[in-house]
Amino acid sequence: LRKKIITFETNIEQITNSYHQLLSQRSVLKVDNHALEKQILRKNERISQLEKLLFEAKEQQNIQLLQ
């Protein structure tokens, strides 16, 4: 019975350590995810700006061709 208790205690320690590692990894991943989401938003905004500039440049070119 004593051996079983020691084995259970060891297992509980290992599970607890694994749990704390997972919590730490999750925290790091949440921070990384937030930073990457902000980066994606900035890139999407830049893409929208460039698409608008391209559209305006094409319109300007069409106006010049018609003159």
PDB file of C-alpha atoms in Angstrom:
ATOM      1  CA  LEU A   1       0.000   0.000   0.000  1.00  0.00           C
ATOM      2  CA  ARG A   2       2.872   2.357   0.797  1.00  0.00           C
ATOM      3  CA  LYS A   3       4.359   1.789  -2.677  1.00  0.00           C
ATOM      4  CA  LYS A   4       1.018   2.623  -4.297  1.00  0.00           C
ATOM      5  CA  ILE A   5       0.759   5.853  -2.326  1.00  0.00           C
ATOM      6  CA  ILE A   6       4.288   6.853  -3.327  1.00  0.00           C
ATOM      7  CA  THR A   7       3.501   6.050  -6.962  1.00  0.00           C
ATOM      8  CA  PHE A   8       0.297   8.107  -6.827  1.00  0.00           C
ATOM      9  CA  GLU A   9       2.138  11.030  -5.221  1.00  0.00           C
ATOM     10  CA  THR A  10       4.802  10.866  -7.921  1.00  0.00           C
ATOM     11  CA  ASN A  11       2.136  10.800 -10.617  1.00  0.00           C
ATOM     12  CA  ILE A  12       0.357  13.764  -9.063  1.00  0.00           C
ATOM     13  CA  GLU A  13       3.621  15.722  -8.997  1.00  0.00           C
ATOM     14  CA  GLN A  14       4.293  14.909 -12.644  1.00  0.00           C
ATOM     15  CA  ILE A  15       0.764  15.872 -13.669  1.00  0.00           C
ATOM     16  CA  THR A  16       0.999  19.092 -11.673  1.00  0.00           C
ATOM     17  CA  ASN A  17       4.323  19.962 -13.299  1.00  0.00           C
ATOM     18  CA  SER A  18       2.899  19.211 -16.752  1.00  0.00           C
ATOM     19  CA  TYR A  19      -0.130  21.366 -15.984  1.00  0.00           C
ATOM     20  CA  HIS A  20       2.060  24.302 -14.952  1.00  0.00           C
ATOM     21  CA  GLN A  21       4.171  23.896 -18.101  1.00  0.00           C
ATOM     22  CA  LEU A  22       1.042  23.926 -20.246  1.00  0.00           C
ATOM     23  CA  LEU A  23      -0.238  27.052 -18.505  1.00  0.00           C
ATOM     24  CA  SER A  24       3.068  28.766 -19.149  1.00  0.00           C
ATOM     25  CA  GLN A  25       3.089  27.715 -22.811  1.00  0.00           C
ATOM     26  CA  ARG A  26      -0.522  28.849 -23.200  1.00  0.00           C
ATOM     27  CA  SER A  27       0.355  32.251 -21.796  1.00  0.00           C
ATOM     28  CA  VAL A  28       3.252  32.648 -24.222  1.00  0.00           C
ATOM     29  CA  LEU A  29       1.074  31.532 -27.137  1.00  0.00           C
ATOM     30  CA  LYS A  30      -1.655  34.021 -26.218  1.00  0.00           C
ATOM     31  CA  VAL A  31       0.884  36.857 -26.268  1.00  0.00           C
ATOM     32  CA  ASP A  32       2.325  35.637 -29.576  1.00  0.00           C
ATOM     33  CA  ASN A  33      -1.160  35.277 -31.032  1.00  0.00           C
ATOM     34  CA  HIS A  34      -2.102  38.807 -30.022  1.00  0.00           C
ATOM     35  CA  ALA A  35       1.055  40.228 -31.605  1.00  0.00           C
ATOM     36  CA  LEU A  36       0.458  38.271 -34.817  1.00  0.00           C
ATOM     37  CA  GLU A  37      -3.171  39.395 -35.001  1.00  0.00           C
ATOM     38  CA  LYS A  38      -2.047  43.020 -34.732  1.00  0.00           C
ATOM     39  CA  GLN A  39       0.512  42.395 -37.477  1.00  0.00           C
ATOM     40  CA  ILE A  40      -2.169  40.898 -39.734  1.00  0.00           C
ATOM     41  CA  LEU A  41      -4.437  43.893 -39.125  1.00  0.00           C
ATOM     42  CA  ARG A  42      -1.632  46.299 -40.057  1.00  0.00           C
ATOM     43  CA  LYS A  43      -0.889  44.329 -43.227  1.00  0.00           C
ATOM     44  CA  ASN A  44      -4.574  44.250 -44.177  1.00  0.00           C
ATOM     45  CA  GLU A  45      -4.784  48.006 -43.694  1.00  0.00           C
ATOM     46  CA  ARG A  46      -1.708  48.474 -45.877  1.00  0.00           C
ATOM     47  CA  ILE A  47      -3.192  46.231 -48.561  1.00  0.00           C
ATOM     48  CA  SER A  48      -6.381  48.293 -48.522  1.00  0.00           C
ATOM     49  CA  GLN A  49      -4.355  51.497 -48.868  1.00  0.00           C
ATOM     50  CA  LEU A  50      -2.393  50.087 -51.792  1.00  0.00           C
ATOM     51  CA  GLU A  51      -5.541  48.823 -53.509  1.00  0.00           C
ATOM     52  CA  LYS A  52      -7.085  52.286 -53.172  1.00  0.00           C
ATOM     53  CA  LEU A  53      -3.954  53.936 -54.568  1.00  0.00           C
ATOM     54  CA  LEU A  54      -3.909  51.474 -57.456  1.00  0.00           C
ATOM     55  CA  PHE A  55      -7.557  52.169 -58.243  1.00  0.00           C
ATOM     56  CA  GLU A  56      -6.936  55.937 -58.147  1.00  0.00           C
ATOM     57  CA  ALA A  57      -3.849  55.598 -60.360  1.00  0.00           C
ATOM     58  CA  LYS A  58      -5.810  53.557 -62.903  1.00  0.00           C
ATOM     59  CA  GLU A  59      -8.592  56.148 -62.901  1.00  0.00           C
ATOM     60  CA  GLN A  60      -6.058  58.929 -63.410  1.00  0.00           C
ATOM     61  CA  GLN A  61      -4.463  56.998 -66.257  1.00  0.00           C
ATOM     62  CA  ASN A  62      -7.861  56.487 -67.912  1.00  0.00           C
ATOM     63  CA  ILE A  63      -8.627  60.201 -67.610  1.00  0.00           C
ATOM     64  CA  GLN A  64      -5.292  61.061 -69.212  1.00  0.00           C
ATOM     65  CA  LEU A  65      -5.880  58.588 -72.049  1.00  0.00           C
ATOM     66  CA  LEU A  66      -9.274  60.133 -72.768  1.00  0.00           C
ATOM     67  CA  GLN A  67      -7.843  63.652 -73.069  1.00  0.00           C
TER      68      GLN A  67
END
